[in-house]
Short mmCIF file of C-alpha atoms in Angstrom, two decimals:
data_model
loop_
_atom_site.label_atom_id
_atom_site.label_comp_id
_atom_site.label_asym_id
_atom_site.label_seq_id
_atom_site.Cartn_x
_atom_site.Cartn_y
_atom_site.Cartn_z
CA VAL D 1 4.12 -5.50 59.26
CA GLU D 2 0.82 -3.93 60.09
CA GLU D 3 2.05 -0.71 58.57
CA GLU D 4 3.21 -2.55 55.43
CA ALA D 5 -0.10 -4.32 55.15
CA ARG D 6 -1.95 -1.10 55.48
CA ARG D 7 0.20 0.44 52.78
CA GLY D 8 -0.39 -2.60 50.59
CA ILE D 9 -4.13 -2.33 50.94
CA LEU D 10 -3.96 1.33 50.20
CA THR D 11 -1.93 0.70 46.99
CA THR D 12 -4.27 -1.93 45.58
CA THR D 13 -7.26 0.19 46.28
CA LEU D 14 -5.79 3.20 44.58
CA GLY D 15 -4.74 1.02 41.64
CA ALA D 16 -8.26 -0.29 41.30
CA ILE D 17 -9.68 3.21 41.38
CA VAL D 18 -7.20 4.44 38.81
CA ASN D 19 -7.87 1.47 36.53
CA TRP D 20 -11.59 1.99 36.96
CA ALA D 21 -11.20 5.63 35.97
CA ARG D 22 -9.03 4.73 33.00
CA LYS D 23 -11.36 2.11 31.63
CA GLN D 24 -14.36 4.41 31.88
CA SER D 25 -12.96 6.88 29.36
CA THR D 26 -10.55 5.30 26.92
CA TRP D 27 -10.37 7.90 24.23
CA PRO D 28 -9.66 6.33 20.85
CA VAL D 29 -7.37 7.86 18.28
CA THR D 30 -8.90 8.00 14.81
CA PHE D 31 -7.27 5.23 12.85
CA GLY D 32 -9.81 4.07 10.31
CA LEU D 33 -8.04 2.49 7.36
CA ALA D 34 -10.74 0.66 5.41
CA CYS D 35 -14.30 -0.67 5.57
CA CYS D 36 -13.86 -1.55 9.25
CA ALA D 37 -13.73 2.18 9.89
CA ILE D 38 -17.34 2.45 8.71
CA GLU D 39 -18.41 -0.03 11.38
CA MET D 40 -16.25 1.78 13.91
CA MET D 41 -17.96 5.06 13.04
CA ALA D 42 -21.31 3.32 13.30
CA ALA D 43 -20.31 2.15 16.76
CA GLY D 44 -19.47 5.72 17.68
CA ALA D 45 -22.64 7.20 16.23
CA ALA D 46 -26.01 7.64 17.92
CA HIS D 47 -27.49 4.17 17.48
CA HIS D 48 -24.74 2.16 19.16
CA ASP D 49 -23.32 5.14 21.02
CA LEU D 50 -19.82 4.63 22.41
CA ALA D 51 -20.56 7.61 24.68
CA ARG D 52 -22.04 5.07 27.08
CA TRP D 53 -18.44 4.16 27.96
CA GLY D 54 -17.12 7.69 27.80
CA MET D 55 -15.31 7.15 24.50
CA GLU D 56 -17.39 9.09 22.02
CA ILE D 57 -14.52 11.47 21.33
CA PHE D 58 -12.31 10.05 18.60
CA ARG D 59 -9.28 12.23 19.02
CA ALA D 60 -7.49 13.38 15.90
CA SER D 61 -4.33 13.88 17.94
CA PRO D 62 -2.48 10.87 19.37
CA ARG D 63 -1.33 13.01 22.31
CA GLN D 64 -4.87 13.05 23.66
CA ALA D 65 -5.72 9.40 23.04
CA ASP D 66 -5.02 6.21 24.94
CA LEU D 67 -6.66 3.61 22.70
CA MET D 68 -5.83 2.86 19.10
CA ILE D 69 -8.48 0.95 17.18
CA VAL D 70 -6.68 -0.24 14.06
CA ALA D 71 -9.71 -0.52 11.79
CA GLY D 72 -8.74 -2.01 8.46
CA ARG D 73 -5.85 -3.35 6.45
CA VAL D 74 -2.44 -1.80 7.08
CA SER D 75 -0.33 -1.37 3.99
CA GLN D 76 3.43 -1.69 4.13
CA LYS D 77 3.73 2.02 3.56
CA MET D 78 1.23 2.86 6.31
CA ALA D 79 3.12 0.74 8.85
CA PRO D 80 5.72 3.39 9.85
CA VAL D 81 2.93 5.98 10.12
CA LEU D 82 0.91 3.72 12.39
CA ARG D 83 3.93 2.99 14.54
CA GLN D 84 4.77 6.68 14.84
CA ILE D 85 1.23 7.54 15.92
CA TYR D 86 1.35 4.70 18.44
CA ASP D 87 4.67 6.01 19.78
CA GLN D 88 3.20 9.49 20.14
CA MET D 89 0.35 8.29 22.34
CA PRO D 90 1.04 8.79 26.07
CA GLU D 91 1.20 5.83 28.43
CA PRO D 92 -0.83 3.90 29.38
CA LYS D 93 -2.15 2.92 25.96
CA TRP D 94 -3.97 0.02 24.42
CA VAL D 95 -4.50 -1.31 20.92
CA ILE D 96 -7.53 -3.07 19.48
CA SER D 97 -6.91 -4.87 16.21
CA MET D 98 -10.28 -4.59 14.51
CA GLY D 99 -11.14 -6.99 11.74
CA VAL D 100 -9.34 -9.90 10.22
CA CYS D 101 -7.10 -7.75 7.98
CA ALA D 102 -5.55 -5.87 10.86
CA SER D 103 -5.27 -9.09 12.87
CA SER D 104 -3.56 -11.32 10.31
CA GLY D 105 -3.59 -9.73 6.88
CA GLY D 106 -6.88 -11.43 6.13
CA MET D 107 -7.61 -12.17 2.51
CA PHE D 108 -4.81 -9.83 1.43
CA ASN D 109 -2.08 -12.43 1.69
CA ASN D 110 0.38 -10.55 -0.49
CA TYR D 111 3.37 -8.24 -0.65
CA GLY D 112 1.42 -5.03 -0.20
CA LEU D 113 -0.02 -5.44 3.27
CA VAL D 114 1.34 -5.97 6.74
CA GLN D 115 0.42 -9.54 7.74
CA GLY D 116 -1.02 -8.66 11.12
CA VAL D 117 -0.63 -5.33 12.87
CA ASP D 118 0.83 -7.20 15.86
CA THR D 119 4.06 -7.38 13.88
CA ILE D 120 4.59 -3.66 14.48
CA VAL D 121 2.60 -2.70 17.62
CA PRO D 122 1.54 -4.75 20.68
CA VAL D 123 -2.14 -5.67 20.42
CA ASP D 124 -4.42 -6.15 23.45
CA ILE D 125 -7.67 -7.29 21.86
CA TYR D 126 -8.31 -8.93 18.50
CA VAL D 127 -11.80 -8.44 17.11
CA PRO D 128 -12.46 -10.89 14.25
CA GLY D 129 -14.89 -10.28 11.42
CA CYS D 130 -14.90 -8.83 7.95
CA PRO D 131 -15.84 -6.25 8.98
CA PRO D 132 -17.01 -6.87 12.57
CA ARG D 133 -20.40 -5.43 13.39
CA PRO D 134 -20.49 -2.56 15.91
CA GLU D 135 -21.77 -5.03 18.51
CA MET D 136 -18.63 -7.12 18.05
CA LEU D 137 -16.42 -4.07 18.40
CA MET D 138 -18.31 -3.06 21.54
CA TYR D 139 -17.82 -6.58 22.93
CA GLY D 140 -14.11 -6.22 22.27
CA ILE D 141 -14.12 -2.87 24.02
CA LEU D 142 -15.87 -4.39 27.04
CA ARG D 143 -13.30 -7.16 27.15
CA LEU D 144 -10.61 -4.49 27.03
CA HIS D 145 -12.29 -2.79 29.98
CA GLU D 146 -12.07 -6.05 31.91
CA LYS D 147 -8.44 -6.33 31.00
CA ILE D 148 -7.68 -2.80 32.10
CA GLN D 149 -9.52 -3.32 35.38
CA LYS D 150 -7.83 -6.62 36.18
CA ARG D 151 -4.39 -6.27 34.76
CA GLY D 152 -3.72 -2.58 34.59
CA THR D 153 -0.73 -1.36 36.55
CA PHE D 154 -0.51 1.92 38.38
CA LYS D 155 2.94 3.42 38.83
CA VAL N 1 -9.71 8.62 -36.61
CA THR N 2 -7.76 6.46 -39.03
CA ALA N 3 -8.78 2.84 -39.54
CA PRO N 4 -6.30 0.45 -37.92
CA ALA N 5 -5.46 -1.20 -41.24
CA GLU N 6 -4.80 2.17 -42.81
CA LEU N 7 -2.65 3.25 -39.87
CA ALA N 8 -0.75 -0.02 -40.11
CA GLU N 9 -0.05 0.60 -43.80
CA ARG N 10 1.18 4.08 -42.99
CA LEU N 11 3.56 2.74 -40.30
CA ARG N 12 4.78 -0.48 -41.86
CA GLU N 13 7.43 1.25 -43.91
CA ARG N 14 9.27 2.48 -40.84
CA PHE N 15 8.26 -0.28 -38.43
CA PRO N 16 8.44 -3.65 -40.22
CA ASP N 17 7.70 -5.54 -37.01
CA LEU N 18 4.05 -4.54 -36.83
CA VAL N 19 0.87 -6.31 -35.74
CA ALA N 20 -2.64 -5.03 -36.40
CA ALA N 21 -5.21 -7.17 -34.63
CA ARG N 22 -8.59 -6.60 -32.94
CA GLY N 23 -8.54 -2.96 -33.94
CA GLU N 24 -5.22 -2.29 -32.25
CA VAL N 25 -1.90 -1.53 -33.85
CA THR N 26 1.28 -2.67 -32.12
CA VAL N 27 4.83 -2.05 -33.29
CA THR N 28 7.94 -3.61 -31.80
CA VAL N 29 11.22 -1.72 -31.87
CA PRO N 30 14.74 -2.53 -30.65
CA ARG N 31 15.41 -0.80 -27.37
CA GLU N 32 18.15 1.38 -28.87
CA GLU N 33 15.57 2.91 -31.20
CA LEU N 34 12.84 3.51 -28.66
CA LEU N 35 13.46 7.20 -28.10
CA ASP N 36 13.95 7.96 -31.81
CA SER N 37 10.78 6.06 -32.65
CA LEU N 38 8.63 7.88 -30.13
CA ARG N 39 10.06 11.23 -31.19
CA TRP N 40 9.42 10.42 -34.84
CA LEU N 41 5.85 9.32 -34.12
CA ARG N 42 5.22 12.59 -32.37
CA ARG N 43 6.97 14.75 -34.96
CA GLU N 44 5.23 13.37 -38.07
CA ARG N 45 2.26 15.67 -38.59
CA SER N 46 0.19 12.97 -40.28
CA LEU N 47 0.60 10.84 -37.15
CA SER N 48 1.38 13.27 -34.29
CA PHE N 49 1.23 10.76 -31.45
CA ASP N 50 1.72 13.51 -28.91
CA SER N 51 0.19 11.94 -25.82
CA LEU N 52 1.77 9.10 -23.88
CA SER N 53 -1.23 7.62 -22.11
CA ASP N 54 0.41 4.66 -20.39
CA VAL N 55 3.68 2.88 -19.76
CA SER N 56 3.34 -0.72 -18.68
CA CYS N 57 5.41 -3.83 -18.36
CA THR N 58 5.01 -7.60 -18.47
CA ASP N 59 7.29 -10.35 -17.18
CA TRP N 60 7.76 -13.68 -18.98
CA PRO N 61 10.19 -15.83 -17.02
CA GLY N 62 11.87 -18.53 -19.06
CA ARG N 63 11.57 -16.61 -22.29
CA GLU N 64 13.93 -14.24 -23.97
CA PRO N 65 13.40 -11.31 -24.04
CA ARG N 66 12.04 -11.79 -20.56
CA VAL N 67 10.50 -8.40 -19.93
CA TRP N 68 8.38 -6.43 -22.37
CA MET N 69 7.83 -2.71 -21.99
CA ALA N 70 4.70 -1.28 -23.63
CA TYR N 71 4.21 2.39 -24.41
CA HIS N 72 0.64 3.39 -25.22
CA LEU N 73 0.39 6.43 -27.44
CA TYR N 74 -2.56 8.60 -28.36
CA SER N 75 -2.85 11.27 -31.00
CA MET N 76 -4.78 14.29 -29.81
CA ARG N 77 -5.01 15.56 -33.37
CA HIS N 78 -6.21 12.38 -35.10
CA GLY N 79 -7.64 10.29 -32.27
CA ASN N 80 -5.52 7.27 -33.14
CA ARG N 81 -3.98 4.89 -30.67
CA LEU N 82 -0.74 2.97 -31.00
CA ARG N 83 1.25 0.60 -28.84
CA VAL N 84 5.04 0.50 -28.98
CA LYS N 85 6.72 -2.54 -27.45
CA VAL N 86 10.32 -3.03 -26.42
CA GLY N 87 11.76 -6.35 -25.30
CA LEU N 88 14.44 -6.39 -22.60
CA PRO N 89 16.79 -9.31 -21.90
CA GLY N 90 16.45 -10.72 -18.38
CA SER N 91 20.16 -10.22 -17.71
CA ASP N 92 20.09 -6.49 -18.48
CA LEU N 93 16.83 -4.79 -17.52
CA ARG N 94 17.47 -1.26 -18.64
CA VAL N 95 16.04 1.05 -21.25
CA ASP N 96 16.24 4.74 -22.07
CA SER N 97 13.84 6.87 -20.07
CA VAL N 98 11.27 8.72 -22.13
CA THR N 99 10.50 11.14 -19.31
CA PRO N 100 12.60 14.01 -20.70
CA ASP N 101 10.48 13.85 -23.88
CA PHE N 102 7.14 12.77 -22.37
CA PRO N 103 6.83 14.08 -18.80
CA ALA N 104 3.74 11.88 -18.36
CA ALA N 105 6.07 8.89 -18.17
CA ASP N 106 7.67 10.07 -14.93
CA TRP N 107 5.56 8.21 -12.37
CA GLN N 108 4.71 5.38 -14.77
CA GLU N 109 8.39 4.56 -15.15
CA ARG N 110 8.90 4.82 -11.41
CA GLU N 111 6.07 2.32 -10.96
CA VAL N 112 7.65 -0.10 -13.42
CA PHE N 113 10.97 0.34 -11.64
CA ASP N 114 9.25 -0.28 -8.32
CA PHE N 115 7.42 -3.45 -9.35
CA PHE N 116 9.68 -4.98 -12.01
CA GLY N 117 13.12 -3.54 -11.35
CA VAL N 118 13.61 -2.10 -14.82
CA HIS N 119 16.15 0.73 -14.80
CA PHE N 120 15.39 3.78 -16.89
CA ASP N 121 18.53 5.60 -18.03
CA GLY N 122 18.08 9.35 -17.84
CA HIS N 123 15.09 9.37 -15.51
CA PRO N 124 15.31 12.44 -13.24
CA ASP N 125 14.12 10.76 -10.03
CA LEU N 126 14.20 6.98 -10.27
CA GLN N 127 13.08 5.65 -6.89
CA ARG N 128 10.29 3.49 -5.53
CA ILE N 129 6.88 5.13 -5.77
CA ILE N 130 4.40 2.73 -4.12
CA MET N 131 6.39 0.28 -2.01
CA PRO N 132 8.29 1.75 0.97
CA GLU N 133 11.86 2.92 0.52
CA GLY N 134 14.33 0.21 1.34
CA TRP N 135 11.81 -2.55 0.58
CA GLU N 136 13.49 -5.56 -0.98
CA GLY N 137 12.18 -7.38 -4.02
CA TYR N 138 10.17 -6.64 -7.14
CA PRO N 139 6.67 -7.91 -6.33
CA LEU N 140 5.10 -8.01 -9.80
CA ARG N 141 7.74 -10.27 -11.28
CA LYS N 142 6.29 -13.69 -11.91
CA ASP N 143 8.88 -15.39 -9.71
CA HIS N 144 7.80 -13.33 -6.70
CA PRO N 145 5.55 -15.49 -4.48
CA LEU N 146 1.84 -14.69 -4.67
CA GLY N 147 1.20 -15.07 -0.94
CA GLY N 148 2.83 -16.14 2.28
CA VAL N 149 5.46 -13.44 2.02
CA PRO N 150 7.21 -12.06 5.10
CA THR N 151 6.29 -8.62 6.37
CA GLN N 152 9.18 -6.21 5.93
CA TYR N 153 9.38 -3.45 8.45
CA LYS N 154 12.37 -1.14 8.70
CA GLY N 155 14.82 -3.78 7.60
CA ALA N 156 13.32 -6.55 9.77
CA PHE N 157 11.50 -9.55 8.32
CA VAL N 158 8.49 -11.03 10.12
CA PRO N 159 7.53 -14.45 8.74
CA PRO N 160 3.98 -15.02 7.45
CA PRO N 161 1.37 -15.89 10.11
CA ASP N 162 1.37 -19.64 9.46
CA GLN N 163 5.12 -19.83 10.07
CA ARG N 164 5.27 -17.85 13.30
CA GLY N 165 4.61 -20.83 15.58
CA LEU N 166 1.63 -19.15 17.20
#
């Protein structure tokens, strides 16, 4: 029992360390689709500076990214592309649905747009706004950090 | 540039169903004569409508003909503009493709096919151009709902947000 307990303690500790390391550098994949992307770029640029959380590098390749910030409205024709990029990202991976269009279709309640990106990929954090200011996106990112720290699993 | 009234006089002999209003000349032809009409309008040197600037479509549910095709012509030589309309019955939405004669119509006709479901006989590559392949429905028909439509993704249908029981 003592040995088991010791192993258990060791596992949780390692998990916490791994989650801590993961949350400190979640590299986003570039997925700017509309005006939200401008705010996302502003969040990444010098004034708001995502480098404070080790995520200033927006990777152009999904293989090197573990966070997808869906910034903007997703058209029906973009949906398979988005899903493919999500599938190409290595585990573990997270998704932030940025803005009301990505979250629910927003004001584009019509045939052309996917009514919520959560219909095609699992979403961790929804950031409302049209578009959300960089501060709101950063708040969403911090909430995601909490989520990774508390609920991340290490296998 | 010819004055619209003058152009209308010139065309009325061949196209009796003609309207000249607000500086625009519109002729309506039966759909069997569409290709011959466009070819004639291009061939006649005094007209030479050699440029097809737009192909568009309107839907009028409850009326017959239900769907109206509109071909917008422009004459590079004379600077005149002309609209040619063709009515299609709702039970048989098909018309001859003008793409072999006017290559500019290629994507325009695909767009009309995509949004209204009009079939163009003789089109070299009639498939959806804007909506995804395999998408069901013709969204610009008036009987297509304006909002609250399900999201179609690879054959699956996800109901609109207010019907998901969230």
